[in-house]
mmCIF file of C-alpha atoms in Angstrom:
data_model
loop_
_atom_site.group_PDB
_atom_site.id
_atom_site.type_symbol
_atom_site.label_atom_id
_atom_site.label_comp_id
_atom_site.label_asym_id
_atom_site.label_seq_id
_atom_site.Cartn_x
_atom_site.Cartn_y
_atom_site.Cartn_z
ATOM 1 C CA UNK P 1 213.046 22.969 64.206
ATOM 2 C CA UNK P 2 212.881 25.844 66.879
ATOM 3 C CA UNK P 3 209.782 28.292 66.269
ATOM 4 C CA UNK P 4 206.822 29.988 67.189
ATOM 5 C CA UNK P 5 203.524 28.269 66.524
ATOM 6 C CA UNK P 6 200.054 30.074 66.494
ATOM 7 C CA UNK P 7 196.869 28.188 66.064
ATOM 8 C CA UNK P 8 194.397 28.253 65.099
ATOM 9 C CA UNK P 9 195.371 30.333 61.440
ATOM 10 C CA UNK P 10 191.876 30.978 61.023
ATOM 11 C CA UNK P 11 189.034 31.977 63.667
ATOM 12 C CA UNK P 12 185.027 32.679 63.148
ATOM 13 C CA UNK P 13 183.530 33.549 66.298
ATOM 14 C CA UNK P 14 180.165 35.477 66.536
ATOM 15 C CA UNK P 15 179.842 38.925 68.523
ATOM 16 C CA UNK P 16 180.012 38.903 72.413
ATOM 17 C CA UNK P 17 181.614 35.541 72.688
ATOM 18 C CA UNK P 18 185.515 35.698 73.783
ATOM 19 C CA UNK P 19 188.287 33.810 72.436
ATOM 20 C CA UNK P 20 191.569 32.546 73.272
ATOM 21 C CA UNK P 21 194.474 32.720 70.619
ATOM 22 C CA UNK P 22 197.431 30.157 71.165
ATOM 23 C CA UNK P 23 201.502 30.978 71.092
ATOM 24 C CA UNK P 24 203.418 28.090 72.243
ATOM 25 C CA UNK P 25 207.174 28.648 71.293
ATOM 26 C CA UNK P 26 210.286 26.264 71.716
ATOM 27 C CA UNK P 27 213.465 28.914 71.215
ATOM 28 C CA UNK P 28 213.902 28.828 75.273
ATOM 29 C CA UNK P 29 212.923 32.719 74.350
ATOM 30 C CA UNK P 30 212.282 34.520 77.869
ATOM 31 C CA UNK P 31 210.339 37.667 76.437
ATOM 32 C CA UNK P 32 206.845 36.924 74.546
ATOM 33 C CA UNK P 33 204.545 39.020 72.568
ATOM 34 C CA UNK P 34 201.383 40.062 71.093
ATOM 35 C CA UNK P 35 200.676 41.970 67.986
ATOM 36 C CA UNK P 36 197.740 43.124 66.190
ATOM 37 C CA UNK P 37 197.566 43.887 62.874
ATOM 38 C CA UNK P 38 195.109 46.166 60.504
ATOM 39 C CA UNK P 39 195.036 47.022 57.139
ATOM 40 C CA UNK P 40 197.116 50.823 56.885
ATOM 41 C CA UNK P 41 198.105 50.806 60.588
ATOM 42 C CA UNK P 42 201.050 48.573 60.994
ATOM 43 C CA UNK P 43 201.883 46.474 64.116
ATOM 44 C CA UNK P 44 199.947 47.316 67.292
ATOM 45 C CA UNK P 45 201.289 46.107 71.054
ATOM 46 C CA UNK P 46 198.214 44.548 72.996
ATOM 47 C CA UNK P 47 200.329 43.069 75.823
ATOM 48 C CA UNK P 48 204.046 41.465 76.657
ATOM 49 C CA UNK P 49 205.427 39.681 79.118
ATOM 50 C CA UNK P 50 209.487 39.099 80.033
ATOM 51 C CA UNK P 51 208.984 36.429 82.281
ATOM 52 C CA UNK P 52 206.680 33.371 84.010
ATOM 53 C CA UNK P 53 203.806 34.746 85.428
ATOM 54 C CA UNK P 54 204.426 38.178 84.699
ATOM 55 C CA UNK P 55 203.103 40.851 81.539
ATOM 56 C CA UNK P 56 202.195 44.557 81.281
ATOM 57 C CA UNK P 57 199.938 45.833 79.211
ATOM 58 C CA UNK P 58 201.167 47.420 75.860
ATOM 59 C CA UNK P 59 199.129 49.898 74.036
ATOM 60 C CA UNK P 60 195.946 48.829 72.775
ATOM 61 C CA UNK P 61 195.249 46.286 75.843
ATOM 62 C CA UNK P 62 191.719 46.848 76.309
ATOM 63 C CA UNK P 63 189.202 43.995 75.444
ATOM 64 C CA UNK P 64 192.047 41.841 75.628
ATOM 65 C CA UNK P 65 193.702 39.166 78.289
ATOM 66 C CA UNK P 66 196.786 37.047 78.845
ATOM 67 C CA UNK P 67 198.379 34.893 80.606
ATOM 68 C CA UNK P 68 201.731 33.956 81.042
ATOM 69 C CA UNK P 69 201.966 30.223 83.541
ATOM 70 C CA UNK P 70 204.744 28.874 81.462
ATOM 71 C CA UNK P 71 207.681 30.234 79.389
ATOM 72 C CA UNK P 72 206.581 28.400 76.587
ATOM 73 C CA UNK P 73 203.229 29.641 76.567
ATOM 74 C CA UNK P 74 201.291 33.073 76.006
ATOM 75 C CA UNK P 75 197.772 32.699 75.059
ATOM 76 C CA UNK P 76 195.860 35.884 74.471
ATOM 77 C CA UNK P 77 192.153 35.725 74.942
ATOM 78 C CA UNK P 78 189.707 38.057 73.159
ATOM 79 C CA UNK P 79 186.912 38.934 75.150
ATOM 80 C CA UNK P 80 183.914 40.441 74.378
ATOM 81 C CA UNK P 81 184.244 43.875 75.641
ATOM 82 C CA UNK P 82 186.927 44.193 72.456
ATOM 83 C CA UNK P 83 184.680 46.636 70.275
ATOM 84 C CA UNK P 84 186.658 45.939 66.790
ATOM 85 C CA UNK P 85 188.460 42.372 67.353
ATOM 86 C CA UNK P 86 188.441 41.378 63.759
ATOM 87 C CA UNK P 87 191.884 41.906 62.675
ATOM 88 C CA UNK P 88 195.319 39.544 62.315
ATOM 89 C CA UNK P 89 197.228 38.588 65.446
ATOM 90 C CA UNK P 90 200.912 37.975 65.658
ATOM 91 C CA UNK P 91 202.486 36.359 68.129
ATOM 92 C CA UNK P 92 206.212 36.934 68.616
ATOM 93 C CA UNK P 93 209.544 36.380 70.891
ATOM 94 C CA UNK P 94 212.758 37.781 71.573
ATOM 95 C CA UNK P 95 215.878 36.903 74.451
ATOM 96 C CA UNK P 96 218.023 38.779 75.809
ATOM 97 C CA UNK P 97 218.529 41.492 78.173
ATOM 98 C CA UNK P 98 218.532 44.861 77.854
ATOM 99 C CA UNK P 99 220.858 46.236 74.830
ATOM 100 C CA UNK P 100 221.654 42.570 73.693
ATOM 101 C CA UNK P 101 217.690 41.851 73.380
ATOM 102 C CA UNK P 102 217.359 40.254 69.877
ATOM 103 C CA UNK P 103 215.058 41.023 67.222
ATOM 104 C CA UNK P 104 211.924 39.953 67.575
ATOM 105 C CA UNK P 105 210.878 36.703 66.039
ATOM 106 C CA UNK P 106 207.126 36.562 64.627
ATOM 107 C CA UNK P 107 204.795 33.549 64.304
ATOM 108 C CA UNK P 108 202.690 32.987 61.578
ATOM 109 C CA UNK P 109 199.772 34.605 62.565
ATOM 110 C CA UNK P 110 195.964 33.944 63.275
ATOM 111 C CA UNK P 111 193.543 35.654 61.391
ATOM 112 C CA UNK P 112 190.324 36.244 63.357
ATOM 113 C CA UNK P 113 186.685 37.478 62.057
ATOM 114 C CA UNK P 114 184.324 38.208 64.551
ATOM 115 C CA UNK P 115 180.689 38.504 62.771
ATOM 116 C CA UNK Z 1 203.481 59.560 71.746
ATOM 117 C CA UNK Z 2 205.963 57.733 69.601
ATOM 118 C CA UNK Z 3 206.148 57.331 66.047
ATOM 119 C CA UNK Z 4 207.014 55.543 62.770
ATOM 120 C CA UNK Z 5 205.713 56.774 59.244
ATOM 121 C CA UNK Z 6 207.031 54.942 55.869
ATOM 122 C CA UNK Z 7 206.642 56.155 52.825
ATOM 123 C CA UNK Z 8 205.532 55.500 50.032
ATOM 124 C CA UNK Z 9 203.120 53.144 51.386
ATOM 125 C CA UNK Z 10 202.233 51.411 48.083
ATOM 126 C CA UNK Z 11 205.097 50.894 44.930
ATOM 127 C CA UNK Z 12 204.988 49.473 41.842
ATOM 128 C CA UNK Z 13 208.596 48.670 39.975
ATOM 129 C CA UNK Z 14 209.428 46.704 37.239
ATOM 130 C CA UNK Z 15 211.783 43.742 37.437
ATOM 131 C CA UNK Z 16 215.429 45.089 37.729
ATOM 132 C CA UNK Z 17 214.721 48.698 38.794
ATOM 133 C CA UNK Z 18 216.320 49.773 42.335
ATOM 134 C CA UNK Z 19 213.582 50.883 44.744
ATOM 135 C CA UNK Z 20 214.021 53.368 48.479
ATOM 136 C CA UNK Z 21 211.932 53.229 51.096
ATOM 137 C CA UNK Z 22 211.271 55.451 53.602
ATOM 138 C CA UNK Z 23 211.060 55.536 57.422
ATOM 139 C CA UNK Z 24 211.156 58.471 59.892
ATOM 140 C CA UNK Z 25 210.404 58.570 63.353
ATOM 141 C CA UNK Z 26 209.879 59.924 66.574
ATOM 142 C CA UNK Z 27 210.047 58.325 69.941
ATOM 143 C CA UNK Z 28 211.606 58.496 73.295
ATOM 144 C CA UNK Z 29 214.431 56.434 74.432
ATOM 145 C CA UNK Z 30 215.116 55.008 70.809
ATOM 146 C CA UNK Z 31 217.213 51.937 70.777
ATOM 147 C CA UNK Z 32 217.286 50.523 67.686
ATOM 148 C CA UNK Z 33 215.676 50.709 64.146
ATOM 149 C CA UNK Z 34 214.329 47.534 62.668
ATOM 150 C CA UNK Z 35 213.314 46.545 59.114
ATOM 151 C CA UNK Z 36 211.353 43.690 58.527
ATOM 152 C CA UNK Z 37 209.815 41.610 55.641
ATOM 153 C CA UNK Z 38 206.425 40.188 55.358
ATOM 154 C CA UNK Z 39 204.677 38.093 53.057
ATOM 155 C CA UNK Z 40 201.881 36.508 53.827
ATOM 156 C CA UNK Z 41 202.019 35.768 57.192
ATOM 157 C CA UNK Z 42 204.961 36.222 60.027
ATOM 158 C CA UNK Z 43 207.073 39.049 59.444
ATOM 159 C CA UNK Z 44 210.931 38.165 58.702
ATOM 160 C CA UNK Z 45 213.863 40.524 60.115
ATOM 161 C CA UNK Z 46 216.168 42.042 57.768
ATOM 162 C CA UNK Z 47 218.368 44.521 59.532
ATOM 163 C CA UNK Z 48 218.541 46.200 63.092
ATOM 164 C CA UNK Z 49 220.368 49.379 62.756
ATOM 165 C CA UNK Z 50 221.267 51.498 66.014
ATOM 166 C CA UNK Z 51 224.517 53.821 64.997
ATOM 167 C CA UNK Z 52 224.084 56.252 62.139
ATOM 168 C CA UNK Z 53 225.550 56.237 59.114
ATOM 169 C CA UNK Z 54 226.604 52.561 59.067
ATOM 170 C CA UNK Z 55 225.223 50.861 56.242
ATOM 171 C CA UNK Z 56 224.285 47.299 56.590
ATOM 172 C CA UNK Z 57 223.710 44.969 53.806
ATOM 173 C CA UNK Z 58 222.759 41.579 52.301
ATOM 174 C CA UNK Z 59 222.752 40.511 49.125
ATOM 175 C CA UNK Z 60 220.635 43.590 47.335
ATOM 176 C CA UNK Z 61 219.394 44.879 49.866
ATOM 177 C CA UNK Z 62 220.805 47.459 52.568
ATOM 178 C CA UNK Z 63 219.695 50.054 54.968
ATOM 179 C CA UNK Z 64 221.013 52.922 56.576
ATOM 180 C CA UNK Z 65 219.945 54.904 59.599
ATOM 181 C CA UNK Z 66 220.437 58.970 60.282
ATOM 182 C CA UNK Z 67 219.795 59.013 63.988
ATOM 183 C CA UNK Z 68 220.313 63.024 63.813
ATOM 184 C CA UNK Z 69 217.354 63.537 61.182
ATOM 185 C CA UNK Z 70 215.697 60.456 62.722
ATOM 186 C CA UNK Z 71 215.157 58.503 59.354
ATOM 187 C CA UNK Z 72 216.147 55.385 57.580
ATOM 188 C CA UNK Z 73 216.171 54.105 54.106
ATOM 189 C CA UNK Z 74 215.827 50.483 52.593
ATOM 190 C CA UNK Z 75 217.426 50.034 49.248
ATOM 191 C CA UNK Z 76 216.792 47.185 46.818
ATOM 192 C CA UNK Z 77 218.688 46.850 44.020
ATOM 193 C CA UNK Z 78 217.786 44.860 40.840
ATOM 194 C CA UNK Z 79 214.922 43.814 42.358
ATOM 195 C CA UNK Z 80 213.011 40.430 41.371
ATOM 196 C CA UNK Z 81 209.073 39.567 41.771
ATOM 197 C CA UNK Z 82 210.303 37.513 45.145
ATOM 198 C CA UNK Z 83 210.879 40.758 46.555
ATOM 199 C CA UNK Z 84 207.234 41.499 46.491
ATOM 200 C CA UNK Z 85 206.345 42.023 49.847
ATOM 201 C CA UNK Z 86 205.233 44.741 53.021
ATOM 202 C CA UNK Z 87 208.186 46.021 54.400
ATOM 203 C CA UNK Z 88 207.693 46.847 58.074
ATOM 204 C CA UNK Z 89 209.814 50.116 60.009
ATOM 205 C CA UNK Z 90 209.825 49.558 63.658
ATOM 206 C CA UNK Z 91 211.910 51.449 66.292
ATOM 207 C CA UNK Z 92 213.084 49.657 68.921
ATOM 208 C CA UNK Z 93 212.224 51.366 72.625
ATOM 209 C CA UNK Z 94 212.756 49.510 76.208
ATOM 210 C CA UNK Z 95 210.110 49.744 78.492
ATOM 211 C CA UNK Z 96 211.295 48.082 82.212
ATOM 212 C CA UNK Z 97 214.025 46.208 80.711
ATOM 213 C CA UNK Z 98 211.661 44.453 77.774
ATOM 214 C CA UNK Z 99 211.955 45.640 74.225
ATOM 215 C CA UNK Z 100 208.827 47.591 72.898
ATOM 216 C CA UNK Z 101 208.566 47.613 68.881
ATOM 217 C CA UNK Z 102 206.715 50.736 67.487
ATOM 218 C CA UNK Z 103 205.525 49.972 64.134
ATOM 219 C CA UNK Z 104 205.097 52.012 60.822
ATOM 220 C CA UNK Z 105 202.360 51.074 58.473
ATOM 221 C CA UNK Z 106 204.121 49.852 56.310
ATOM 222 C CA UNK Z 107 205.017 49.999 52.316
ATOM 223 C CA UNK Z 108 203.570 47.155 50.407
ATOM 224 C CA UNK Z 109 205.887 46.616 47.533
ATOM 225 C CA UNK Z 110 205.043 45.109 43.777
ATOM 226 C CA UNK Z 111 207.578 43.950 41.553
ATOM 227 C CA UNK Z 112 206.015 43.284 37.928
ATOM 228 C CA UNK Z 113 208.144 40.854 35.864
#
């Protein structure tokens, strides 16, 4: 079955040490995303990338990395100059281009406390 | 700066009643409106609207968008405790050729049997 796969679904790290979130998807999906998510704020764009070794920062990219060395692949790495990271991460994908970009589809999420 | 308020953002129904919820926005270059469904963990589309006035709909549930007022609505009719759920607004921008989702907060639905 074709999806998006996020691991770990839970993370405990302690202050000041960074951590890398994994997306590996298999839909052949060009376009690759990441989300965080707070209580009463929605959906938040930390970065995206449309293709290999390319991404742009969305808008909360700040304390945050990626990287992007295989279209499969889009880990997201916490670091420690993030001053809130506790929160829930999605990871999502889309194809497409332009207009005909499809909706985006979401992973399952990892859920990251930072003590 | 763009965006997306829904409202209510809490509801409590009983089994069988019809519920509306609310999403307006404001952004530039606006491409689409999205509605999505989430439970516990990933988010699950529902509808993509991007003309006005053209209702979509599935099963009990359907959406319309009014790109002139710059809201939409998502109806449920005779709704069941599956439908339980945060329903996510997001409006659909494209930034450099990639599509940019601007998220509401959300309305976090309860269906008591």
């Amino acid at each position: 079955d074709g999806g998006i796969t996020q691991s770990p679904k839970y993370l405990f790290r302690k202050e000041g040490q960074n951590v890398t979130l994994s997306c590996e998807q298999n839909l052949n999906h060009d376009a690759m995303y990441w989300y965080r998510q707070d209580p009463g704020q929605g959906l938040r764009l930390i970065y995206y990338s449309q293709i290999v070794n390319d991404f742009q920062k969305g808008d909360i990219a700040e304390g945050y990395s990626v990287s992007r060395e295989k279209k499969e692949s889009f880990p997201l790495t916490v670091t420690s100059a993030q001053k809130n990271p506790t929160a829930f991460y999605l990871c999502a994908s889309s194809f497409g281009q332009g207009q005909r970009r499809s909706p985006l589809h979401f992973g399952n999420g990892t859920r990251l406390t930072v003590t | 700066e763009d965006k997306v308020v829904q409202s209510p953002l809490s509801l409590v129904v009983h089994e069988g009643d019809t519920v509306t919820l609310n999403c307006s926005y404001e952004v530039t270059n606006f491409r689409s409106l999205l509605w999505y469904k989430q439970e516990k963990k990933a988010p699950t589309f529902l509808f993509m609207l991007t003309s006005s006035g053209i209702e979509k709909k599935s099963g009990r549930l359907s959406s319309i968008l009014d790109k002139k007022e710059l809201f939409s609505i998502l109806n449920i009719t005779a709704t069941q405790t599956g439908d339980s759920a945060v329903y996510l607004c997001a409006v659909g921008t494209y930034i450099q050729g990639a599509q940019k989702l601007v998220f509401g907060q959300g309305t976090r639905l309860t269906i008591n049997p």
